[in-house]
C-alpha cells in the first residue's frame, strides 16, 4: 500500500489531518498519514546483534535497508504467536526512514486537530507514549509519539544542548520569541538550548491555538504593539487543537502579524512535504532535531 503524499491535504493550513488507524495487540492506535511512506506485509527480518530490545532487526525494501522497530515490544504487548497478519508501517521522520511492526492496519480517517485531546496527567504514563487521543466512532484512538520512540532507542537523534555549546560563547539577546510545541519534553529541551544560544526571552505554548490567542491578546493591548512583544514565532506541525500549518497561515494572513518571521520546526520537513510550509508562508523550515540549524535561522531572521 503506497501513499501519494501529493494528494493528501493538498490545501495546506486547513487544520485537518488524515490518520491511519492500526492495532498493536488489543490496542488501537493512529499515525499521521504525512509520516507514512507505505504499508507492506511483514517479511523476514535480519537480526542485529546487541541491538536495543525494541529493535527487531533490518529488512531490505527494494533498494533501501530499513531498521524495524517492534511496536509490540515498545508497548509491552504479550505476543500472541500468530504474526501472519502483521504489517510494517514504513515511516519517515527526523530525516530517516523506519519500519514499525504492527498487528494490523484498518482504515484512514480525516479529522480536525480540534478533535484531538491531550492525554491527562491521570493516564498513568499515557502522556509519555502518545501525543493525543481521538474519540471516534465509539472507540478511543491513541496517537503514538513516534519521535520519542525513536529517540528513546537512539538518544543521538534528539535535541542536545551540547550541540549548541560547540557554537562558542554567544551574546545575550533581548529578542522575544514565541514557541508552539505540544511535547513537554521538547519544550524543556528547547528552553535549555535556546537559552544556551542567548535567547532567554521565550514564551512557550502547548499548541497553535494558545499561541494565536496570545498574539490576538497582544493585538488588543494599548500598551505595546505585537511586533514589540514578539519578534519571531517557532512552531511544531503536529499539535492538538491547532497545527503549525494553520497557525502559520493565520499569522501570515493578518495585517498585524504577517511581518513576524515564522520558523516551522518539525520532524515532518521532508522533500515531499516542504511545499506545504511554503504554501502557508513560512519564512524558514527546519527538521528536528537540527537545533544548530534552527539557531542559525533565528540569528538570520532577528
CSV table of C-alpha atoms in Angstrom, one decimal:
chain,number,residue,atom,x,y,z
A,1,UNK,CA,0.0,0.0,0.0
A,2,UNK,CA,1.8,3.1,-1.2
A,3,UNK,CA,0.6,6.5,-0.2
A,4,UNK,CA,0.6,9.5,-2.5
A,5,UNK,CA,1.7,12.4,-0.3
A,6,UNK,CA,1.0,15.0,-3.0
A,7,UNK,CA,-2.7,14.1,-2.9
A,8,UNK,CA,-3.1,14.3,0.9
A,9,UNK,CA,-4.5,17.5,2.3
A,10,UNK,CA,-3.3,19.5,-0.8
A,11,UNK,CA,-4.9,22.6,0.7
A,12,UNK,CA,-2.3,23.3,3.4
A,13,UNK,CA,-3.3,25.1,6.6
A,14,UNK,CA,-6.9,23.7,6.9
A,15,UNK,CA,-6.2,22.4,10.5
A,16,UNK,CA,-7.0,18.9,9.3
A,17,UNK,CA,-5.0,15.7,9.1
A,18,UNK,CA,-5.5,12.1,7.9
A,19,UNK,CA,-4.8,9.3,10.4
A,20,UNK,CA,-4.0,5.7,9.6
A,21,UNK,CA,-5.6,3.5,12.3
A,22,UNK,CA,-3.8,0.3,13.3
A,23,UNK,CA,-3.7,-2.3,16.0
A,24,UNK,CA,-0.9,-3.5,18.3
A,25,UNK,CA,-2.2,-6.4,20.4
A,26,UNK,CA,-5.6,-5.3,21.7
A,27,UNK,CA,-4.9,-1.6,21.5
A,28,UNK,CA,-6.0,0.8,18.8
A,29,UNK,CA,-3.5,3.5,17.7
A,30,UNK,CA,-3.0,6.1,15.0
A,31,UNK,CA,-0.3,7.7,12.9
A,32,UNK,CA,-0.4,10.9,10.8
A,33,UNK,CA,-0.5,9.9,7.1
A,34,UNK,CA,2.2,12.6,6.5
A,35,UNK,CA,4.7,10.4,8.3
A,36,UNK,CA,3.9,7.3,6.3
A,37,UNK,CA,5.6,6.3,3.0
A,38,UNK,CA,4.0,2.9,2.6
A,39,UNK,CA,2.5,-0.1,4.3
A,40,UNK,CA,3.7,-3.5,3.5
A,41,UNK,CA,3.2,-7.1,4.6
A,42,UNK,CA,5.6,-8.1,7.3
A,43,UNK,CA,8.6,-10.0,6.0
A,44,UNK,CA,11.6,-11.9,7.3
A,45,UNK,CA,13.8,-9.7,9.5
A,46,UNK,CA,17.6,-9.9,9.8
A,47,UNK,CA,18.6,-9.8,13.5
A,48,UNK,CA,21.1,-7.2,14.6
A,49,UNK,CA,23.4,-8.4,17.4
A,50,UNK,CA,23.5,-6.4,20.6
A,51,UNK,CA,20.8,-4.0,19.4
A,52,UNK,CA,18.2,-2.2,21.5
A,53,UNK,CA,15.5,-4.6,22.7
A,54,UNK,CA,12.8,-2.6,20.8
A,55,UNK,CA,14.7,-3.1,17.5
A,56,UNK,CA,13.7,-6.3,15.8
A,57,UNK,CA,16.3,-6.1,13.1
A,58,UNK,CA,16.7,-5.0,9.5
A,59,UNK,CA,14.8,-5.5,6.2
A,60,UNK,CA,15.7,-4.7,2.6
A,61,UNK,CA,12.8,-2.9,0.9
A,62,UNK,CA,13.7,-2.6,-2.8
A,63,UNK,CA,16.9,-0.6,-2.7
A,64,UNK,CA,16.8,0.5,0.9
A,65,UNK,CA,17.9,-1.1,4.2
A,66,UNK,CA,15.5,-0.2,7.0
A,67,UNK,CA,15.6,-0.7,10.7
A,68,UNK,CA,12.5,-2.5,12.1
A,69,UNK,CA,11.1,-1.3,15.4
A,70,UNK,CA,8.6,-3.8,17.0
A,71,UNK,CA,5.8,-1.7,18.5
A,72,UNK,CA,4.6,-4.8,20.4
A,73,UNK,CA,7.8,-4.6,22.4
A,74,UNK,CA,7.6,-0.8,22.7
A,75,UNK,CA,4.1,-1.0,24.1
A,76,UNK,CA,4.7,-4.1,26.2
A,77,UNK,CA,2.1,-6.3,24.4
A,78,UNK,CA,2.1,-10.0,25.0
A,79,UNK,CA,3.0,-11.9,21.8
A,80,UNK,CA,0.1,-14.0,20.5
A,81,UNK,CA,2.3,-16.2,18.4
A,82,UNK,CA,0.5,-15.6,15.2
A,83,UNK,CA,2.1,-12.8,13.2
A,84,UNK,CA,0.7,-13.7,9.8
A,85,UNK,CA,-1.4,-10.6,9.7
A,86,UNK,CA,1.4,-8.2,10.8
A,87,UNK,CA,2.2,-5.2,8.7
A,88,UNK,CA,5.2,-2.9,8.5
A,89,UNK,CA,4.4,0.8,8.5
A,90,UNK,CA,7.3,2.5,6.7
A,91,UNK,CA,7.6,5.9,8.2
A,92,UNK,CA,9.8,9.0,7.5
A,93,UNK,CA,10.6,11.3,10.4
A,94,UNK,CA,13.6,13.3,11.6
A,95,UNK,CA,15.0,12.8,8.1
A,96,UNK,CA,15.2,9.0,8.4
A,97,UNK,CA,13.0,6.0,7.4
A,98,UNK,CA,12.0,3.4,9.9
A,99,UNK,CA,9.7,0.4,9.6
A,100,UNK,CA,7.3,-0.2,12.6
A,101,UNK,CA,5.8,-3.6,13.1
A,102,UNK,CA,2.1,-3.6,13.9
A,103,UNK,CA,-0.6,-6.3,14.3
A,104,UNK,CA,-2.8,-4.9,11.5
A,105,UNK,CA,-4.0,-1.8,9.7
A,106,UNK,CA,-7.7,-0.9,9.4
A,107,UNK,CA,-8.5,2.4,7.7
A,108,UNK,CA,-7.8,6.1,7.2
A,109,UNK,CA,-9.8,8.8,8.9
A,110,UNK,CA,-9.8,12.5,8.0
A,111,UNK,CA,-10.3,14.6,11.1
A,112,UNK,CA,-9.6,18.1,12.5
A,113,UNK,CA,-6.9,18.8,15.0
A,114,UNK,CA,-9.6,20.3,17.2
A,115,UNK,CA,-10.9,16.7,17.7
A,116,UNK,CA,-7.6,15.6,19.3
A,117,UNK,CA,-7.2,15.9,23.1
A,118,UNK,CA,-4.0,15.8,25.1
A,119,UNK,CA,-3.7,12.9,27.5
A,120,UNK,CA,-4.4,13.8,31.1
A,121,UNK,CA,-1.9,13.5,33.9
A,122,UNK,CA,-4.0,10.7,35.4
A,123,UNK,CA,-3.4,8.5,32.3
A,124,UNK,CA,-0.6,6.6,34.1
A,125,UNK,CA,2.2,7.0,31.6
A,126,UNK,CA,0.0,7.7,28.6
A,127,UNK,CA,1.5,11.2,28.2
A,128,UNK,CA,5.0,9.9,27.6
A,129,UNK,CA,3.8,7.4,24.9
A,130,UNK,CA,1.3,9.4,23.0
A,131,UNK,CA,0.7,12.9,21.5
A,132,UNK,CA,-3.0,12.9,21.6
A,133,UNK,CA,-6.3,11.0,22.0
A,134,UNK,CA,-9.0,10.8,19.3
A,135,UNK,CA,-12.6,9.7,20.3
A,136,UNK,CA,-14.1,8.4,17.0
A,137,UNK,CA,-16.9,6.0,16.2
A,138,UNK,CA,-17.2,4.8,19.7
A,139,UNK,CA,-13.6,4.0,20.1
A,140,UNK,CA,-10.5,5.7,21.6
A,141,UNK,CA,-7.5,6.0,19.2
A,142,UNK,CA,-4.1,6.9,20.7
A,143,UNK,CA,-1.7,8.9,18.5
A,144,UNK,CA,1.7,7.4,19.3
A,145,UNK,CA,4.7,9.6,19.8
A,146,UNK,CA,6.9,8.0,17.1
A,147,UNK,CA,9.6,10.7,17.5
A,148,UNK,CA,10.0,9.8,21.2
A,149,UNK,CA,10.1,6.1,20.4
A,150,UNK,CA,13.0,6.7,18.1
A,151,UNK,CA,14.9,9.0,20.5
A,152,UNK,CA,14.4,6.5,23.4
A,153,UNK,CA,16.1,3.9,21.2
A,154,UNK,CA,18.8,6.3,19.9
A,155,UNK,CA,19.3,9.4,22.0
A,156,UNK,CA,21.6,10.9,19.4
A,157,UNK,CA,18.5,11.6,17.3
A,158,UNK,CA,17.2,14.1,19.9
A,159,UNK,CA,18.0,17.7,20.7
A,160,UNK,CA,21.2,18.1,22.8
A,161,UNK,CA,22.4,21.2,24.5
A,162,UNK,CA,26.0,20.2,23.9
A,163,UNK,CA,25.4,20.8,20.2
A,164,UNK,CA,24.8,24.4,21.0
A,165,UNK,CA,27.8,24.8,23.3
A,166,UNK,CA,30.0,23.9,20.3
A,167,UNK,CA,29.0,27.3,18.8
A,168,UNK,CA,31.1,29.0,21.4
A,169,UNK,CA,30.3,32.0,23.6
A,170,UNK,CA,27.3,34.0,22.4
A,171,UNK,CA,25.8,37.4,23.3
A,172,UNK,CA,22.6,37.5,25.3
A,173,UNK,CA,19.6,38.6,23.1
A,174,UNK,CA,16.7,40.7,24.1
A,175,UNK,CA,14.6,39.5,21.3
A,176,UNK,CA,11.2,37.9,22.3
A,177,UNK,CA,10.3,34.5,20.8
A,178,UNK,CA,7.0,32.6,20.9
A,179,UNK,CA,7.3,28.8,20.6
A,180,UNK,CA,4.3,26.5,19.9
A,181,UNK,CA,5.3,22.9,20.8
A,182,UNK,CA,3.0,20.2,22.3
A,183,UNK,CA,5.7,17.9,23.8
A,184,UNK,CA,6.6,18.9,27.3
A,185,UNK,CA,10.0,17.1,26.9
A,186,UNK,CA,10.8,19.2,23.8
A,187,UNK,CA,9.6,22.4,25.4
A,188,UNK,CA,12.1,21.8,28.2
A,189,UNK,CA,14.9,20.9,25.7
A,190,UNK,CA,14.1,24.0,23.6
A,191,UNK,CA,14.1,26.2,26.6
A,192,UNK,CA,17.6,24.9,27.6
A,193,UNK,CA,19.1,25.1,24.1
A,194,UNK,CA,17.7,28.5,23.2
A,195,UNK,CA,18.9,29.9,26.5
A,196,UNK,CA,22.3,28.5,25.9
A,197,UNK,CA,22.3,30.2,22.5
A,198,UNK,CA,21.5,33.6,24.1
A,199,UNK,CA,17.7,33.6,23.5
A,200,UNK,CA,16.2,33.8,27.0
A,201,UNK,CA,13.0,35.7,26.4
A,202,UNK,CA,11.0,32.8,25.1
A,203,UNK,CA,7.3,32.2,25.8
A,204,UNK,CA,6.1,28.6,25.3
A,205,UNK,CA,2.6,27.4,24.3
A,206,UNK,CA,1.3,23.8,24.1
A,207,UNK,CA,-0.4,24.2,20.7
A,208,UNK,CA,-1.0,26.6,17.9
A,209,UNK,CA,-4.4,27.9,19.3
A,210,UNK,CA,-2.8,29.0,22.5
A,211,UNK,CA,0.0,30.8,20.6
A,212,UNK,CA,-2.5,32.5,18.3
A,213,UNK,CA,-4.7,33.5,21.3
A,214,UNK,CA,-1.6,35.2,22.8
A,215,UNK,CA,-0.9,37.1,19.6
A,216,UNK,CA,-4.6,38.2,19.4
A,217,UNK,CA,-4.4,39.3,23.1
A,218,UNK,CA,-1.4,41.5,22.3
A,219,UNK,CA,-3.3,42.8,19.3
A,220,UNK,CA,-5.9,44.4,21.6
A,221,UNK,CA,-3.3,45.8,24.0
A,222,UNK,CA,-3.0,49.5,24.3
A,223,UNK,CA,0.5,49.4,25.9
A,224,UNK,CA,2.6,47.6,23.2
A,225,UNK,CA,2.3,46.6,19.6
A,226,UNK,CA,2.5,42.9,18.6
A,227,UNK,CA,5.9,43.4,16.9
A,228,UNK,CA,7.3,45.0,20.1
A,229,UNK,CA,6.4,41.9,22.1
A,230,UNK,CA,7.0,39.1,19.5
A,231,UNK,CA,10.0,39.2,17.1
A,232,UNK,CA,9.8,35.5,16.0
A,233,UNK,CA,7.4,32.5,16.1
A,234,UNK,CA,8.7,28.9,16.1
A,235,UNK,CA,6.1,26.2,15.6
A,236,UNK,CA,5.8,22.5,15.5
A,237,UNK,CA,3.5,21.0,12.9
A,238,UNK,CA,1.6,18.2,14.8
A,239,UNK,CA,-0.3,19.8,17.7
A,240,UNK,CA,-3.8,19.2,19.2
A,241,UNK,CA,-6.4,22.0,18.7
A,242,UNK,CA,-4.4,23.8,16.0
A,243,UNK,CA,-1.5,22.6,14.0
A,244,UNK,CA,1.5,24.6,12.8
A,245,UNK,CA,0.5,25.0,9.2
A,246,UNK,CA,-2.8,26.6,10.2
A,247,UNK,CA,-1.1,28.8,12.8
A,248,UNK,CA,1.4,30.0,10.2
A,249,UNK,CA,-1.4,30.7,7.7
A,250,UNK,CA,-3.4,32.7,10.3
A,251,UNK,CA,-0.3,34.7,11.2
A,252,UNK,CA,0.6,35.5,7.5
A,253,UNK,CA,-3.0,36.5,6.6
A,254,UNK,CA,-3.3,39.0,9.5
A,255,UNK,CA,-2.0,42.5,8.7
A,256,UNK,CA,-0.8,43.0,12.3
A,257,UNK,CA,1.1,39.7,12.4
A,258,UNK,CA,2.3,39.0,8.9
A,259,UNK,CA,5.7,40.7,9.3
A,260,UNK,CA,6.6,38.4,12.2
A,261,UNK,CA,9.0,35.7,10.9
A,262,UNK,CA,7.7,32.1,11.3
A,263,UNK,CA,10.0,29.1,11.5
A,264,UNK,CA,8.4,25.6,11.2
A,265,UNK,CA,10.5,23.2,13.4
A,266,UNK,CA,9.2,19.7,12.8
A,267,UNK,CA,10.1,16.1,12.2
A,268,UNK,CA,7.9,16.3,9.1
A,269,UNK,CA,10.2,18.5,7.0
A,270,UNK,CA,10.6,16.1,4.1
A,271,UNK,CA,11.2,16.8,0.4
A,272,UNK,CA,7.6,15.8,-0.4
A,273,UNK,CA,6.0,17.9,2.3
A,274,UNK,CA,8.3,21.0,2.2
A,275,UNK,CA,5.9,22.7,-0.2
A,276,UNK,CA,3.1,22.8,2.4
A,277,UNK,CA,5.1,25.2,4.6
A,278,UNK,CA,5.9,27.4,1.6
A,279,UNK,CA,2.2,27.5,0.7
A,280,UNK,CA,1.2,28.9,4.1
A,281,UNK,CA,4.0,31.5,4.1
A,282,UNK,CA,6.6,30.0,6.5
A,283,UNK,CA,9.8,32.0,6.4
A,284,UNK,CA,12.0,29.0,7.2
A,285,UNK,CA,11.6,25.3,7.8
A,286,UNK,CA,14.0,23.2,9.9
A,287,UNK,CA,13.8,19.5,10.5
A,288,UNK,CA,14.0,18.2,14.1
A,289,UNK,CA,16.4,17.6,15.8
A,290,UNK,CA,18.7,20.1,13.9
A,291,UNK,CA,18.9,22.6,16.7
A,292,UNK,CA,22.1,24.3,15.4
A,293,UNK,CA,20.4,24.9,12.1
A,294,UNK,CA,17.4,26.3,14.0
A,295,UNK,CA,19.6,28.8,15.9
A,296,UNK,CA,21.3,29.8,12.7
A,297,UNK,CA,18.0,30.6,11.1
A,298,UNK,CA,16.9,32.6,14.2
A,299,UNK,CA,20.1,34.6,14.0
A,300,UNK,CA,19.4,35.5,10.4
A,301,UNK,CA,15.8,36.4,10.9
A,302,UNK,CA,16.0,38.6,14.0
